[in-house]
């Protein structure tokens, strides 16, 4: 069977407690040089202030969440995300329009609506009765999909003023220029769906973020969450080759740690799944550290249901207000 090579784990003596579950037993996770990063990601890490391509994180022994160590300040993050259009390739109006007006956006929302109706008995009329909120949306392509499906109460949350101006102009949604923790209390209890798609891993305090989402939701409302999965196949077998390490990815979750966080914040009906991407299909050589391995080992790896994307739906109980 293919052997997994351990990454250097050092017991922590920093008095650091887990920001998700508050446990005191933390390990220092030293990855060393991330030699398999693509050139664009290498340049981005160096350009974001990193002196090297090394990464150091903490890992909680209890809930197993991993997080960057040390953390950047909130001021640095706000300044960083005020240039989000540059980071996400939407700095020109043409780039923005290509992303927002992609026909796949409506298909994505139609698939989501069908899934919510089938799995959670939540229909369009219920969702349309309140606000649909996309946190850290950059170009509001997800909200544009809802607009195409006839939804009207749409809120884009994003600190980049330039892209928010385009969101108002082209999507016709309401906008909040800022971070999740600065959303007006007016929206508390008025939202039927809050989305954090590829966003929560960027937040300084996931507990406060998810708790704010809980407060935003009306009873029966749903949280739609999508993050990188730190227990995906490549991270499990060869963590140093996991090229989704980013200077602004502060947390790395798996199904266990994300469910623990959601339950801590008041959610009870929680459904998680991992999704495979084209990255997973290209991981075989990296999983084996470039060494040949048997067909049996390949079959075992392929059978692991550990895709790079972790998706979660959580419903706010109607008894909770």
Short mmCIF file of C-alpha atoms in Angstrom, two decimals:
data_model
loop_
_atom_site.label_atom_id
_atom_site.label_comp_id
_atom_site.label_asym_id
_atom_site.label_seq_id
_atom_site.Cartn_x
_atom_site.Cartn_y
_atom_site.Cartn_z
CA UNK A 1 0.00 0.00 0.00
CA UNK A 2 1.20 3.52 -0.74
CA UNK A 3 2.90 5.04 2.28
CA UNK A 4 1.96 8.47 3.62
CA UNK A 5 4.87 10.69 4.56
CA UNK A 6 4.29 12.64 7.77
CA UNK A 7 4.70 16.40 7.88
CA UNK A 8 6.66 17.84 10.78
CA UNK A 9 4.35 18.25 13.80
CA UNK A 10 5.78 20.11 16.80
CA UNK A 11 3.82 20.34 20.09
CA UNK A 12 2.92 23.97 20.72
CA UNK A 13 4.30 25.89 23.69
CA UNK A 14 2.81 29.24 22.65
CA UNK A 15 -0.26 29.11 24.90
CA UNK A 16 -2.37 29.17 21.74
CA UNK A 17 -5.96 27.88 21.98
CA UNK A 18 -7.99 26.76 18.98
CA UNK A 19 -10.04 29.61 17.47
CA UNK A 20 -12.75 27.10 16.47
CA UNK A 21 -13.24 24.77 19.45
CA UNK A 22 -11.10 26.59 22.10
CA UNK A 23 -9.06 23.46 22.91
CA UNK A 24 -5.60 24.19 24.31
CA UNK A 25 -3.75 21.25 22.74
CA UNK A 26 -2.30 22.59 19.49
CA UNK A 27 0.50 21.36 17.24
CA UNK A 28 2.80 23.45 15.10
CA UNK A 29 2.54 22.23 11.51
CA UNK A 30 5.72 22.98 9.57
CA UNK A 31 5.38 22.38 5.86
CA UNK A 32 8.74 23.63 4.67
CA UNK A 33 9.26 24.78 1.10
CA UNK A 34 6.14 24.37 -1.03
CA UNK A 35 8.04 23.11 -4.05
CA UNK A 36 5.02 22.04 -6.08
CA UNK A 37 3.32 25.44 -6.20
CA UNK A 38 2.61 26.79 -9.65
CA UNK A 39 4.57 29.87 -10.75
CA UNK A 40 1.56 32.26 -10.43
CA UNK A 41 0.96 31.09 -6.86
CA UNK A 42 4.65 31.40 -6.00
CA UNK A 43 4.65 34.98 -7.29
CA UNK A 44 1.45 35.77 -5.41
CA UNK A 45 2.84 34.47 -2.10
CA UNK A 46 6.09 36.40 -2.52
CA UNK A 47 4.23 39.53 -3.66
CA UNK A 48 1.93 39.36 -0.63
CA UNK A 49 4.80 39.89 1.75
CA UNK A 50 6.02 36.32 2.24
CA UNK A 51 9.80 36.24 2.60
CA UNK A 52 9.91 32.61 1.46
CA UNK A 53 7.74 29.83 0.08
CA UNK A 54 7.57 28.15 3.46
CA UNK A 55 4.33 27.82 5.40
CA UNK A 56 3.74 27.33 9.11
CA UNK A 57 0.36 26.56 10.61
CA UNK A 58 -1.23 25.41 13.82
CA UNK A 59 -3.28 22.22 13.96
CA UNK A 60 -5.83 21.60 16.71
CA UNK A 61 -5.52 18.17 18.28
CA UNK A 62 -9.24 18.11 19.09
CA UNK A 63 -11.18 19.35 16.03
CA UNK A 64 -8.19 19.09 13.62
CA UNK A 65 -8.74 22.49 12.02
CA UNK A 66 -5.52 23.97 10.61
CA UNK A 67 -4.80 27.68 10.60
CA UNK A 68 -2.07 30.06 9.58
CA UNK A 69 0.49 31.00 12.20
CA UNK A 70 1.01 33.82 12.91
CA UNK A 71 -2.18 35.51 11.74
CA UNK A 72 -2.14 38.82 9.84
CA UNK A 73 -3.82 41.85 11.37
CA UNK A 74 -7.35 42.88 10.42
CA UNK A 75 -5.98 46.12 8.96
CA UNK A 76 -3.67 44.22 6.61
CA UNK A 77 -6.53 41.97 5.49
CA UNK A 78 -8.90 44.87 4.81
CA UNK A 79 -6.25 46.62 2.72
CA UNK A 80 -5.60 43.34 0.90
CA UNK A 81 -9.27 42.76 0.01
CA UNK A 82 -9.89 46.31 -1.10
CA UNK A 83 -7.93 45.18 -4.17
CA UNK A 84 -9.98 42.00 -4.61
CA UNK A 85 -10.74 42.70 -8.27
CA UNK A 86 -7.01 42.43 -9.02
CA UNK A 87 -6.70 39.19 -7.03
CA UNK A 88 -9.70 37.59 -8.77
CA UNK A 89 -9.02 38.76 -12.31
CA UNK A 90 -11.96 41.17 -12.50
CA UNK A 91 -10.04 44.43 -12.52
CA UNK A 92 -11.34 45.48 -15.95
CA UNK A 93 -14.96 45.90 -16.94
CA UNK A 94 -14.59 43.31 -19.72
CA UNK A 95 -13.23 40.73 -17.28
CA UNK A 96 -16.05 41.50 -14.88
CA UNK A 97 -18.75 41.12 -17.54
CA UNK A 98 -17.31 37.83 -18.78
CA UNK A 99 -17.58 36.40 -15.29
CA UNK A 100 -21.00 37.78 -14.41
CA UNK A 101 -22.79 37.15 -17.70
CA UNK A 102 -21.58 33.56 -18.05
CA UNK A 103 -24.69 31.40 -18.81
CA UNK A 104 -23.37 28.81 -16.34
CA UNK A 105 -24.30 31.14 -13.46
CA UNK A 106 -28.00 30.54 -13.97
CA UNK A 107 -27.41 26.80 -14.36
CA UNK A 108 -25.50 26.77 -11.06
CA UNK A 109 -28.38 28.43 -9.22
CA UNK A 110 -31.01 26.24 -10.89
CA UNK A 111 -29.09 23.15 -9.75
CA UNK A 112 -28.81 24.58 -6.23
CA UNK A 113 -32.54 25.35 -6.08
CA UNK A 114 -33.43 21.86 -7.27
CA UNK A 115 -31.12 20.33 -4.67
CA UNK A 116 -32.56 22.41 -1.83
CA UNK A 117 -36.09 21.45 -2.84
CA UNK A 118 -35.24 17.74 -3.03
CA UNK A 119 -33.02 17.43 0.06
CA UNK A 120 -34.44 20.07 2.42
CA UNK A 121 -37.93 20.78 1.04
CA UNK A 122 -37.04 24.45 0.63
CA UNK A 123 -38.78 25.91 -2.42
CA UNK A 124 -38.19 29.07 -4.43
CA UNK A 125 -41.10 30.92 -2.85
CA UNK A 126 -39.62 30.43 0.62
CA UNK A 127 -36.19 31.63 -0.50
CA UNK A 128 -37.64 34.60 -2.37
CA UNK A 129 -39.43 35.79 0.78
CA UNK A 130 -36.16 37.10 2.24
CA UNK A 131 -32.68 38.25 1.28
CA UNK A 132 -30.12 36.15 -0.59
CA UNK A 133 -26.67 37.19 0.64
CA UNK A 134 -23.29 36.36 -0.91
CA UNK A 135 -20.35 37.03 1.42
CA UNK A 136 -17.04 37.95 -0.21
CA UNK A 137 -18.60 37.68 -3.65
CA UNK A 138 -16.23 39.87 -5.69
CA UNK A 139 -18.08 39.92 -9.05
CA UNK A 140 -21.63 38.94 -8.06
CA UNK A 141 -21.97 36.09 -10.57
CA UNK A 142 -23.76 33.87 -8.04
CA UNK A 143 -26.31 36.60 -7.32
CA UNK A 144 -26.71 37.24 -11.05
CA UNK A 145 -27.78 33.61 -11.35
CA UNK A 146 -30.49 34.29 -8.77
CA UNK A 147 -31.48 37.45 -10.63
CA UNK A 148 -31.93 35.39 -13.81
CA UNK A 149 -34.17 33.03 -11.82
CA UNK A 150 -36.45 35.91 -10.78
CA UNK A 151 -35.10 36.73 -7.31
CA UNK A 152 -35.11 40.40 -6.30
CA UNK A 153 -33.78 40.79 -2.73
CA UNK A 154 -30.05 40.27 -3.31
CA UNK A 155 -27.17 41.56 -1.17
CA UNK A 156 -23.51 41.48 -2.26
CA UNK A 157 -20.93 41.78 0.54
CA UNK A 158 -17.48 42.74 -0.71
CA UNK A 159 -14.89 45.37 0.36
CA UNK A 160 -13.74 46.25 -3.18
CA UNK A 161 -15.54 49.52 -4.05
CA UNK A 162 -14.87 49.29 -7.79
CA UNK A 163 -16.36 45.84 -8.24
CA UNK A 164 -19.29 46.74 -5.99
CA UNK A 165 -20.14 49.66 -8.28
CA UNK A 166 -20.30 47.20 -11.18
CA UNK A 167 -22.41 44.81 -9.08
CA UNK A 168 -24.97 47.56 -8.55
CA UNK A 169 -24.89 48.54 -12.23
CA UNK A 170 -24.97 45.13 -13.92
CA UNK A 171 -26.58 42.79 -11.37
CA UNK A 172 -28.92 45.33 -9.83
CA UNK A 173 -28.28 44.04 -6.32
CA UNK A 174 -27.90 45.87 -3.05
CA UNK A 175 -24.29 46.11 -1.92
CA UNK A 176 -22.37 46.37 1.32
CA UNK A 177 -18.84 47.67 0.84
CA UNK A 178 -17.04 46.04 3.73
CA UNK A 179 -16.59 42.80 5.62
CA UNK A 180 -19.17 40.39 7.06
CA UNK A 181 -18.82 41.78 10.59
CA UNK A 182 -19.85 45.28 9.46
CA UNK A 183 -23.18 44.34 7.81
CA UNK A 184 -26.02 46.48 9.15
CA UNK A 185 -28.20 44.84 11.81
CA UNK A 186 -31.18 45.64 9.58
CA UNK A 187 -30.57 42.35 7.77
CA UNK A 188 -30.58 40.21 10.93
CA UNK A 189 -33.36 37.64 10.76
CA UNK A 190 -34.38 38.74 7.23
CA UNK A 191 -32.19 36.43 5.11
CA UNK A 192 -33.30 33.09 3.69
CA UNK A 193 -29.93 32.05 2.25
CA UNK A 194 -26.43 33.19 3.17
CA UNK A 195 -23.57 31.96 0.97
CA UNK A 196 -19.90 31.78 1.93
CA UNK A 197 -18.39 30.30 -1.22
CA UNK A 198 -14.60 30.05 -1.05
CA UNK A 199 -14.75 32.77 1.57
CA UNK A 200 -14.69 31.41 5.14
CA UNK A 201 -11.06 30.29 4.87
CA UNK A 202 -10.17 33.99 4.49
CA UNK A 203 -11.84 35.12 7.74
CA UNK A 204 -9.84 35.99 10.87
CA UNK A 205 -12.46 34.55 13.23
CA UNK A 206 -14.61 31.77 11.71
CA UNK A 207 -16.69 31.46 14.88
CA UNK A 208 -17.74 35.12 14.78
CA UNK A 209 -18.35 34.88 11.03
CA UNK A 210 -20.62 31.83 11.24
CA UNK A 211 -22.41 33.27 14.26
CA UNK A 212 -23.11 36.46 12.28
CA UNK A 213 -24.48 34.31 9.44
CA UNK A 214 -26.71 32.56 11.99
CA UNK A 215 -28.01 35.96 13.14
CA UNK A 216 -28.62 37.08 9.55
CA UNK A 217 -30.76 34.05 8.77
CA UNK A 218 -34.47 33.89 9.39
CA UNK A 219 -35.67 30.72 11.18
CA UNK A 220 -35.63 27.97 8.55
CA UNK A 221 -32.99 29.86 6.53
CA UNK A 222 -30.02 28.02 5.06
CA UNK A 223 -26.27 28.60 5.16
CA UNK A 224 -24.45 27.50 2.00
CA UNK A 225 -20.77 26.98 2.69
CA UNK A 226 -17.90 25.96 0.40
CA UNK A 227 -14.23 25.74 1.45
CA UNK A 228 -11.07 23.83 0.49
CA UNK A 229 -10.91 20.38 2.12
CA UNK A 230 -7.65 19.89 4.05
CA UNK A 231 -8.36 16.13 4.19
CA UNK A 232 -8.58 15.75 0.45
CA UNK A 233 -6.58 13.02 -1.23
CA UNK A 234 -3.51 15.10 -2.08
CA UNK A 235 -3.30 16.78 1.34
CA UNK A 236 -3.62 13.42 3.09
CA UNK A 237 -0.89 11.72 1.07
CA UNK A 238 1.46 14.60 0.20
CA UNK A 239 0.56 17.81 2.00
CA UNK A 240 3.54 19.70 0.62
CA UNK A 241 2.06 19.31 -2.88
CA UNK A 242 -1.29 20.83 -1.91
CA UNK A 243 -1.10 24.01 -4.01
CA UNK A 244 -4.18 25.62 -2.48
CA UNK A 245 -2.06 27.21 0.22
CA UNK A 246 -2.48 30.95 -0.18
CA UNK A 247 -1.22 33.91 1.88
CA UNK A 248 -4.84 34.93 2.54
CA UNK A 249 -6.13 31.42 3.33
CA UNK A 250 -6.12 31.63 7.12
CA UNK A 251 -8.03 28.40 7.92
CA UNK A 252 -8.20 24.89 6.46
CA UNK A 253 -11.24 22.79 7.30
CA UNK A 254 -12.36 19.20 6.89
CA UNK A 255 -15.88 17.73 7.34
CA UNK A 256 -15.28 17.14 11.07
CA UNK A 257 -13.98 20.60 11.95
CA UNK A 258 -16.57 22.43 9.84
CA UNK A 259 -19.44 20.51 11.45
CA UNK A 260 -18.00 21.19 14.90
CA UNK A 261 -17.89 24.92 14.11
CA UNK A 262 -21.45 25.01 12.78
CA UNK A 263 -22.86 23.20 15.80
CA UNK A 264 -21.00 25.58 18.10
CA UNK A 265 -22.74 28.47 16.33
CA UNK A 266 -26.25 27.08 16.74
CA UNK A 267 -26.88 25.08 13.57
CA UNK A 268 -28.33 21.60 13.95
CA UNK A 269 -29.37 20.29 10.52
CA UNK A 270 -25.98 19.99 8.81
CA UNK A 271 -25.11 18.18 5.60
CA UNK A 272 -21.53 17.97 4.28
CA UNK A 273 -20.03 16.44 1.16
CA UNK A 274 -16.71 16.58 -0.66
CA UNK A 275 -16.59 17.28 -4.37
CA UNK A 276 -13.91 16.18 -6.80
CA UNK A 277 -12.49 18.67 -9.27
CA UNK A 278 -10.11 18.45 -12.20
CA UNK A 279 -7.32 18.98 -9.67
CA UNK A 280 -8.14 15.65 -8.04
CA UNK A 281 -7.86 13.88 -11.37
CA UNK A 282 -4.34 15.24 -11.84
CA UNK A 283 -3.07 14.27 -8.39
CA UNK A 284 -1.89 10.68 -8.94
CA UNK A 285 1.76 11.54 -9.56
CA UNK A 286 1.87 13.97 -6.64
CA UNK A 287 0.15 11.50 -4.33
CA UNK A 288 2.92 8.99 -5.04
CA UNK A 289 5.68 11.60 -4.65
CA UNK A 290 6.64 10.87 -8.26
CA UNK A 291 7.23 7.19 -7.50
CA UNK A 292 5.49 4.30 -9.29
CA UNK A 293 2.78 2.44 -7.39
CA UNK A 294 0.54 -0.53 -8.01
CA UNK A 295 -2.89 -0.61 -9.59
CA UNK A 296 -4.28 -1.78 -6.25
CA UNK A 297 -2.89 1.34 -4.59
CA UNK A 298 -4.28 3.51 -7.38
CA UNK A 299 -7.71 1.92 -6.97
CA UNK A 300 -7.60 2.46 -3.22
CA UNK A 301 -6.74 6.14 -3.66
CA UNK A 302 -9.42 6.67 -6.28
CA UNK A 303 -12.00 5.09 -3.96
CA UNK A 304 -11.34 7.67 -1.26
CA UNK A 305 -14.26 10.10 -1.21
CA UNK A 306 -12.07 13.04 -0.35
CA UNK A 307 -12.38 15.71 -3.02
CA UNK A 308 -10.61 19.04 -2.76
CA UNK A 309 -13.86 20.99 -2.31
CA UNK A 310 -15.89 20.71 0.90
CA UNK A 311 -19.51 21.80 0.55
CA UNK A 312 -21.95 22.18 3.41
CA UNK A 313 -25.59 23.15 3.97
CA UNK A 314 -26.83 24.07 7.44
CA UNK A 315 -30.35 25.13 8.38
CA UNK A 316 -31.27 27.45 11.20
CA UNK A 317 -33.88 25.67 13.27
CA UNK A 318 -37.27 27.39 13.12
CA UNK A 319 -37.36 27.34 16.89
CA UNK A 320 -34.18 29.45 17.03
CA UNK A 321 -34.63 33.20 16.77
#
